Amino acid sequence: MQSSNLEPQIIARGREFFSSISGESVSLFNKARWTGKVMDWCMKNEGFKVQLFRFVDVLPSLTTGKLLTSHIREYFGGEGDDVPAVLKWGAKSAGIAGMLGASVINATIRYQIQDMAKQFIVGENTKTAVKNLAKLRKDGFAFVVDVLGEATVNDEEAERYVATYLELLDELQDERTKWTDLGGGNNGLDWGHAPRVNVAVKPTGAYPLPEPQNFEGAVEGIKARLARVYEKVIAAEGFLCIDMESYKYKDITLEVYRRLRSDPKFRHYPHLAIVLQAYLRDTDKDLDDLLKWARENQLPISIRLVKGAYWDYETVLAKQRGWEIPVWTQKPETDAAFERQTCKILENHDICHFACASHNIRSIAVVMEAARALNVPEERYEFQVLYGMAEPVRKGLQNVARRIRLYCPYGELVPGMAYLVRRLLENTANESFLRQSFAEEHEITQLLEDPRKTLERTRKEEEPAPAHQPAEQIGPISPIRPIRLIEPFRNEPAADFTRKEVRDAFPRAIAEVRKQTGRTYPLFIGGKDVATPETLPSVNPANPDEVIGRICQAGKQEVGDAIAAARKAFPAWRDTPSAQRAEYLLKAAAILRRRIYELSAWQILEVGKQWDQAYADVAEAIDFLEYYAREMIRRAEPRRCGSSPGEVNLYFYEPKGIAGVIAPWNFPLAISCGMAGAAIVTGNPVVFKPSGFSSVIGYHLVEAFREAGLPAGVFNYIPGRGGVIGDFLVDHPDISLIAFTGSVETGCRIIERAAKVHPGQAGVKKIISEMGGKNAIIIDDDADLDEAVPLVLYSAFGFQGQKCSACSRLIVLDSVYDRFIERLIKTASGMKIGPAEDPRYSMGPVADRTAQKSILEYIEIGKKEGKLLYSSPVPDKGFYVPLTIIGGIKPDHRIAQEEVFGPVLAVMRAKDFDQAIEWANSTRFALTGGVFSRSPRNLERARREFRVGNLYLNRNCTGALVDRQPFGGSGMSGVGTKAGGPDYLPHFMDPRVVTENTMRRGFTPVREDDERIV
Amino acid sequence: MQSSNLEPQIIARGREFFSSISGESVSLFNKARWTGKVMDWCMKNEGFKVQLFRFVDVLPSLTTGKLLTSHIREYFGGEGDDVPAVLKWGAKSAGIAGMLGASVINATIRYQIQDMAKQFIVGENTKTAVKNLAKLRKDGFAFVVDVLGEATVNDEEAERYVATYLELLDELQDERTKWTDLGGGNNGLDWGHAPRVNVAVKPTGAYPLPEPQNFEGAVEGIKARLARVYEKVIAAEGFLCIDMESYKYKDITLEVYRRLRSDPKFRHYPHLAIVLQAYLRDTDKDLDDLLKWARENQLPISIRLVKGAYWDYETVLAKQRGWEIPVWTQKPETDAAFERQTCKILENHDICHFACASHNIRSIAVVMEAARALNVPEERYEFQVLYGMAEPVRKGLQNVARRIRLYCPYGELVPGMAYLVRRLLENTANESFLRQSFAEEHEITQLLEDPRKTLERTRKEEEPAPAHQPAEQIGPISPIRPIRLIEPFRNEPAADFTRKEVRDAFPRAIAEVRKQTGRTYPLFIGGKDVATPETLPSVNPANPDEVIGRICQAGKQEVGDAIAAARKAFPAWRDTPSAQRAEYLLKAAAILRRRIYELSAWQILEVGKQWDQAYADVAEAIDFLEYYAREMIRRAEPRRCGSSPGEVNLYFYEPKGIAGVIAPWNFPLAISCGMAGAAIVTGNPVVFKPSGFSSVIGYHLVEAFREAGLPAGVFNYIPGRGGVIGDFLVDHPDISLIAFTGSVETGCRIIERAAKVHPGQAGVKKIISEMGGKNAIIIDDDADLDEAVPLVLYSAFGFQGQKCSACSRLIVLDSVYDRFIERLIKTASGMKIGPAEDPRYSMGPVADRTAQKSILEYIEIGKKEGKLLYSSPVPDKGFYVPLTIIGGIKPDHRIAQEEVFGPVLAVMRAKDFDQAIEWANSTRFALTGGVFSRSPRNLERARREFRVGNLYLNRNCTGALVDRQPFGGSGMSGVGTKAGGPDYLPHFMDPRVVTENTMRRGFTPVREDDERIV
């Protein structure tokens, strides 16, 4: 039979039912009471509902006034107007008022919520429960009683659970004869056929943590304890129903039922029921199997059919685990299943007794009409309603069908609250029949609509009714937002020398700076200048007699002090919001921008950089600060991993600890700012050791960060001799990471030493190390020589070749070799050498006398290995070396393998592009490279096979810009960290993941970014 | 005066002009010729235009037939129908036909393009040029001649440039008297007033690489050479115009003009002109300054006004450098400026001679009408048109204004091609007046519209006319796309034991596997099984008599062989497209999925894992393969950095080299698959050393990868004793990265040893090291104990506590301590211990006898430090240790600090949440942690302050899932790499950046992702 055959009768019956209860209301929603007001608020405000239900959940654990007070504040004391006055008042007072006031409020709230819970619970202990059950009978209702308990997690608790039932049954057995008769007459059975004592029991209460994996163990374990209860039920001539819980235990429970029902000891006694949940997709089959089993075994059974109460839990869990969702995802599907299964059971009423447990008037009408159509005797079916719920339905049922049983839980507040949450959820669900019927005035026609039609209709409307309404995001789960929006990153423009004001600014700045040379520079530790007796001069390499500054020298003591200062600053700095740390960098960038000509002038004098390149270095320093500030803001946002409902995984970063920053002199402000800025913005206080050749420029970082207001200890400046303090800094157990840029020898030494874990060290040290290069440019046979000639010279001799990115090898294809080299040398010979402060000179001095000597030695080596093609004249004074081009070089020559770090270009003649690529890749370095070619194929080959960190096609191989050309190499050139690129900051941090299970008691707030259930 | 006052006259004049040339056409677009067809195609197909213009650019360098052939193929031989038949035919034949055929085609193409170039060039050498100039005069045109040269990059080239001019002037001086008279009469001046000899010169030709930075040097350098030319011009009674080039040289050029004009030697001679470009925003001011200067110095000047030819170049460069764009970005703005400046010059005709150099009929009409209105004498202005361009305009001008001068470049093909590209660009630009007038039949009204009105109109239309039309992306620049689309990542579902078929599958699989125990397992090197004489047994820890397999043992020889095999496989594997590498992982995942029950059974027997956990390990192995495959595909896509036009920076990753993977036994398949899979998919061949306890499971990787068809040498399996081969593997110079998971002692040893760079080593070794944990769960005073009890036990004793993530410290707040611990112990005492193959047991044996001994020792230590709360009974046989709970522990106890790696839980009683957090953080490890709390504030504190890699709120602290809970810690727990997370794969790779300058001869193909110019 199908309920659809009875459609007109069902509708008529339903309408009659509705009119019989017209004007009745659900007491929970009575707005005259506190509970009704709160319910009303919950339905209007999802965020509040989440907090309230969670608060109800935790309430039983709040065993002291202090705990209660703090939780009220935490749950409801947030910002905004979302909290209803009654709670807000309570919460605020809890924070502000004295304990007396607060405790009064606490007591009020606790009382109100307990009062709310009592609506659904028939008593807190066996004695009260039994007393109240008798009262219910006076009102004409039968009951089924159920014991609420803590979850059973061990055998003792299982025993206690069983004991409670045994005690309950003892009491009921004693009392039953005293109860109001429900029209059963003298046989002591309600309505003439139903046992008066009726209890429901939960399998997981009787056995701790049953696992389907251990199926047999679980079934037998549960059965053993339930048997003891069942024996007592039989003794009391009662009725036992085995409740169905979550899907996990469904098959176990069905098996327990079958074994108990068919146990030789119990076969004779028919009053054992099992619950089926219409919302499970399995239930049609389970019902068929059960009916078949009953007939085969000639054992009458009883089924209570419910819709199912764990929908959120089942869907969320299945999603989380990648299992098929075991429940119907559309409410009308469940309603239709309920009707289908109702008919099936009623058709089998000879072998199966039926309890309809639904508050849905359409479902009830279906039962009535189907029973009528099938001529089901009254004693073969009854109606059940939850205690405290849907009073009008209960009343209506009483009017039309005598046989109503109230499902009555009793027990202590703790489990009571879990039960309350479930009931509240049910009452406030968007699709709740309860709410639709009474709290809202929906059309009766729609409420009585055949669920199959509803389904069809909503499917046609092509907007699948969302299973969940997305909740507003609630406080702690939502990610941190940046505190202010900033403009997208832009590179600081290069100096535009077409503008006269730019050209004029340089000599003026140099003159200004020159007035300030010769000062003594202190260390900077823990926010304070620290002078040392020993100083070293930093001189103008174009004129070593000119002292740019005298630098106080740190010893181990001072390095230790700086590390201690950093350590002291660490916790607060780490906990400073990322966006705020980024602000300091932006401030420092603005300061550098303001001082850009002055800072360029210092570089021109202290390291001998040409105007444009000095300016570019300051601009790059600004870029690093601006870029890393933005990168940190981008990375600060915790990223959600996965989108499983009921689980929020947030992925975010934390600083590693104290950073040792060991900087080179050739990009004295840019690389220092880059490494230190990255460390600082990621939350790592810095101990900064500048190069001895550029310590005055290094002090400009102190000035910029101090002016930006960086907290004391976050940036410490300790110039000193590498031989004295280098190893000490690297070995120190309080250093967590080292950012180094410099020679491959020093880099490898640092990597090796830092790998050793010293006593007291918190973790493995992280090393970010950018080292040397031996970079080649290839000139293909179709290269645009007009462009190649000047750009090769710029790559090789800009800042005297003192860049790790500089071109030091030139590989020219045979067919263009002669023409290209001729033009190259002629052009080189026009380049003038002299002090960088005079813009007539395109090349200046090298770093110091040692560098000068080393480069000159390499030139001698090169001359022996190959043939000198060009050597420029140089001024007498100052650390000059000639611009040198050496031809006839082979890939294995020292001059083609070792980093010279000076204006020396080794030229090789390759027979074809294959050989050129092979030679280009033939050193242990892999930093930059260049190709001039107009062959699409060769350019593509170079992209793939010229394996360097930064490859440049048809342009110079130096001058990488932050963001646009993230810089760094592999091999012995570096460890694969690319400065100024999107992957750089994570090297300074450790990722963390915080996973929160957001499901409590099956209640799962939904986030907008959750995967959809359906 | 404003041209707008003359609007009606201008329109009338323009209409007249148009009608006078009605029916004329531009020869370049004549479709009867090859050139016209190609032009037509260019205008229809941006991609082809890019390739053609680039080809034209490179053509002069293609000095051999072979070069020409290969370039034709590379530029035009691509897929698709985009190439016009004529070129395709040429290109294909070039590839297919023999050299004879190809060379014919090559010659054809070269001829055609040279022919195209000749259209715009008056001759290839001085002699032909002079001859052709005479011809032009016969047709009634005056000329200005210009020498095309290679870019001047050195003094010799500058000298050659000057010498060419001197030679040209000599020739012209000789010839001038022989020329057709242009109506000047006997004074030898054209039209009665203009010198017949008229040359234009480029400042950058006369001086190599002038730099604004060295302004004075550049001005004087240029002036000195131009003076020599000018002297000769004066001697020939000629006219010299200094051309204006790119904006960079504008101020230098103006200054050169002023100095030359006012030089005492030249003041007397008026015929020196300068070019101004109307498209420069500076020009209004420059013009004012120049006029003012002329008046102040009483020096008549001459200005040729052009629109400007470097628009692309100027805009792209400014964008790249972050400078303000120096040109007007809307074409009508330039037109309006031209009209404005025209009027200004004509108003000053007494001191300034004017040459109007535009092909725009509206602009020409403005000049005519303004001159008429201002009564400008004819000798004070003339018209100039480019040779070979806009023939109808030239004709129209000849009709109405006698005085037309053709701008005639001459010179060799090389610079000719650059000039040709510029002319072609001009002709095919969307906004080209040339194209609009003649190639397309635009409305004359619109062509004659006042540019101010056009501007207003287009601005009103609110669709700013795009300065560029986005080009189709052309081959090499476009990023690589994944070869197939795959489904988003989903975790492999856990075993669902509610399903009978799942429960039944386990005993069946165990029985099947048991039949196969005792086999001997070879090594796997270079795609081949390798047996060794020595084997070691791997046994069932629940029954050490049962040998699961006998494992061949690798020595140093075999490890060396494996590394050599990996090295051999590396180049091809590195160059295998990422998406293809990912496919192998997906295949391997499918194989594991097919074998999931069998592989679970092996784990149950070889390492004693419970059913669910064994299955979960295989599922996690599948997850790692599936996830890293997708991550690699995601990372394979090169990412563009920055969006500056004219520059494409692609950021992508390359493998580091050969990976040593050293795996643990506790997640024997999952972690091995994770580390090896990540290495493999990123392109690093693997040398895999499994743990001795799980070498049979380790061999399953061999099986899976072999079945997946992974190339030989990419995965090599070398089980062996750590003491024998560990250091050898770690130290080996051919190993580039090591992925290790295991104890902190081994991890630190590896880190320290691997940091040393050995001779022959290519780069610094990268270490990915996941080490131990000493993980705490905090039980807050409001925790949900129903959940906390079972989940703490699962976290602590799942797989016998042999997880680095396991809970080994339990910190319970004082107020719930007694109640919680009581429930915990009672629950623990219900947990049964026995072989993992029997699902009744929730705990099994530990790894081996050594582990057993060590754990038992720790239990003794714990008993002394605290108080034994619970110790379970254990079976006699097998490596069992009791489930142990020890209370009364303080944070500094050894049992609270050292990793036990067994079922031992140390319990601490904390007075409050502060203390709990402090204790939780008090070890050197920082891997996982858990908090059970329902206090929003305490949960938030834990998020911030409980500093572990993976923190779990209100759930167990084990069982991290790939993608959802990226796993790994910091401190001594790991180096901050999170397996199964978004940052993992980059650790196996080095990032590279390829920067391409896409601008050639100012021509810059536009990409859709370019930043907009305007």
XYZ file of N, CA, C and O in Angstrom, chain A residues 587-642:
224
model
N 56.921 52.156 7.872
C 57.450 53.419 8.399
C 58.928 53.564 8.054
O 59.387 54.633 7.634
N 59.676 52.490 8.268
C 61.110 52.548 7.962
C 61.320 52.841 6.472
O 62.217 53.612 6.100
N 60.471 52.250 5.634
C 60.582 52.494 4.189
C 60.370 53.971 3.887
O 61.093 54.570 3.080
N 59.390 54.566 4.542
C 59.110 55.992 4.312
C 60.306 56.848 4.743
O 60.638 57.851 4.099
N 60.938 56.432 5.815
C 62.118 57.170 6.288
C 63.259 57.078 5.271
O 63.895 58.077 4.933
N 63.497 55.882 4.766
C 64.551 55.721 3.753
C 64.218 56.544 2.506
O 65.092 57.151 1.898
N 62.936 56.551 2.148
C 62.527 57.287 0.955
C 62.819 58.778 1.133
O 63.312 59.434 0.216
N 62.516 59.258 2.312
C 62.757 60.665 2.604
C 64.256 60.988 2.490
O 64.654 62.053 2.028
N 65.086 60.032 2.897
C 66.538 60.272 2.957
C 67.268 59.700 1.738
O 68.487 59.514 1.783
N 66.544 59.430 0.668
C 67.129 58.583 -0.383
C 68.396 59.180 -1.002
O 69.374 58.460 -1.243
N 68.434 60.492 -1.199
C 69.654 61.070 -1.804
C 70.810 61.031 -0.826
O 71.937 60.700 -1.183
N 70.514 61.338 0.414
C 71.569 61.310 1.432
C 72.139 59.897 1.572
O 73.361 59.710 1.595
N 71.249 58.913 1.644
C 71.723 57.541 1.811
C 72.490 57.071 0.579
O 73.448 56.307 0.686
N 72.077 57.540 -0.593
C 72.839 57.219 -1.810
C 74.240 57.826 -1.707
O 75.238 57.186 -2.064
N 74.307 59.036 -1.228
C 75.598 59.721 -1.121
C 76.541 58.957 -0.194
O 77.740 58.828 -0.477
N 76.014 58.436 0.905
C 76.880 57.653 1.805
C 77.463 56.451 1.080
O 78.623 56.097 1.266
N 76.642 55.817 0.239
C 77.139 54.639 -0.491
C 78.197 55.034 -1.508
O 79.180 54.312 -1.722
N 77.984 56.174 -2.145
C 78.956 56.651 -3.129
C 80.318 56.823 -2.457
O 81.347 56.447 -3.006
N 80.287 57.338 -1.236
C 81.558 57.577 -0.537
C 82.090 56.341 0.176
O 83.285 56.091 0.179
N 81.232 55.571 0.815
C 81.763 54.462 1.637
C 82.118 53.221 0.824
O 83.045 52.508 1.172
N 81.340 52.916 -0.239
C 81.682 51.715 -1.010
C 81.999 51.989 -2.469
O 82.284 51.055 -3.223
N 81.930 53.257 -2.897
C 82.324 53.567 -4.271
C 81.300 53.169 -5.309
O 81.657 52.711 -6.397
N 80.020 53.352 -4.987
C 78.990 53.046 -5.973
C 78.688 54.245 -6.832
O 78.626 55.371 -6.328
N 78.411 53.999 -8.111
C 77.996 55.068 -9.004
C 76.630 55.609 -8.553
O 75.866 54.907 -7.895
N 76.359 56.840 -8.967
C 75.107 57.503 -8.571
C 73.891 56.609 -8.736
O 73.114 56.399 -7.794
N 73.702 56.152 -9.984
C 72.472 55.403 -10.281
C 72.392 54.135 -9.441
O 71.334 53.755 -8.952
N 73.539 53.478 -9.256
C 73.525 52.207 -8.554
C 73.360 52.402 -7.049
O 72.757 51.576 -6.364
N 73.923 53.495 -6.534
C 73.738 53.785 -5.113
C 72.265 54.065 -4.832
O 71.675 53.552 -3.873
N 71.679 54.865 -5.721
C 70.261 55.183 -5.582
C 69.426 53.897 -5.691
O 68.479 53.675 -4.929
N 69.807 53.052 -6.645
C 69.072 51.789 -6.845
C 69.154 50.917 -5.604
O 68.206 50.204 -5.271
N 70.293 50.946 -4.918
C 70.425 50.144 -3.700
C 69.463 50.626 -2.614
O 68.797 49.836 -1.952
N 69.363 51.944 -2.443
C 68.426 52.468 -1.447
C 66.994 52.147 -1.870
O 66.159 51.741 -1.059
N 66.722 52.298 -3.162
C 65.378 51.983 -3.662
C 65.042 50.519 -3.407
O 63.918 50.182 -3.014
N 66.025 49.661 -3.583
C 65.777 48.235 -3.353
C 65.529 47.965 -1.866
O 64.704 47.127 -1.498
N 66.261 48.685 -1.008
C 66.029 48.557 0.436
C 64.577 48.918 0.752
O 63.884 48.221 1.498
N 64.118 50.005 0.153
C 62.722 50.429 0.346
C 61.777 49.341 -0.165
O 60.809 48.969 0.500
N 62.107 48.812 -1.343
C 61.278 47.753 -1.922
C 61.157 46.554 -0.988
O 60.078 45.998 -0.792
N 62.288 46.131 -0.447
C 62.248 44.970 0.453
C 61.305 45.232 1.631
O 60.478 44.392 1.986
N 61.422 46.412 2.211
C 60.575 46.723 3.369
C 59.110 46.763 2.967
O 58.244 46.187 3.635
N 58.829 47.420 1.851
C 57.440 47.540 1.400
C 56.872 46.175 1.004
O 55.719 45.860 1.293
N 57.706 45.399 0.336
C 57.236 44.107 -0.171
C 57.010 43.110 0.968
O 55.984 42.458 1.055
N 57.989 43.010 1.865
C 57.845 42.037 2.949
C 56.718 42.435 3.906
O 56.056 41.579 4.493
N 56.506 43.726 4.057
C 55.374 44.166 4.882
C 54.085 43.596 4.295
O 53.257 43.014 5.003
N 53.921 43.736 2.989
C 52.714 43.228 2.339
C 52.661 41.709 2.347
O 51.602 41.101 2.524
N 53.805 41.097 2.103
C 53.837 39.643 2.129
C 53.424 39.113 3.501
O 52.746 38.106 3.619
N 53.869 39.799 4.544
C 53.521 39.345 5.894
C 52.033 39.502 6.127
O 51.402 38.624 6.714
N 51.486 40.598 5.650
C 50.040 40.802 5.811
C 49.286 39.698 5.056
O 48.328 39.135 5.560
N 49.793 39.383 3.881
C 49.163 38.315 3.113
C 49.251 36.974 3.844
O 48.304 36.208 3.907
N 50.438 36.723 4.420
C 50.646 35.444 5.082
C 50.019 35.398 6.472
O 49.897 34.332 7.070
N 49.705 36.552 7.020
C 49.183 36.602 8.383
C 47.804 35.976 8.456
O 47.409 35.424 9.472
N 47.098 36.105 7.379
C 45.749 35.556 7.302
C 45.825 34.033 7.422
O 46.353 33.367 6.534
N 45.302 33.461 8.502
C 45.327 31.995 8.559
C 44.503 31.429 7.417
O 43.459 31.972 7.069
N 45.025 30.374 6.856
C 44.384 29.765 5.698
C 43.636 28.528 6.177
O 44.174 27.732 6.926
N 42.421 28.372 5.770
C 41.699 27.169 6.161
C 42.123 26.023 5.261
O 42.183 26.162 4.050
N 42.402 24.887 5.866
C 42.740 23.701 5.081
C 41.534 22.788 5.052
O 40.975 22.467 6.095
N 41.171 22.356 3.880
C 39.990 21.511 3.755
C 38.749 22.322 4.070
O 38.829 23.473 4.507
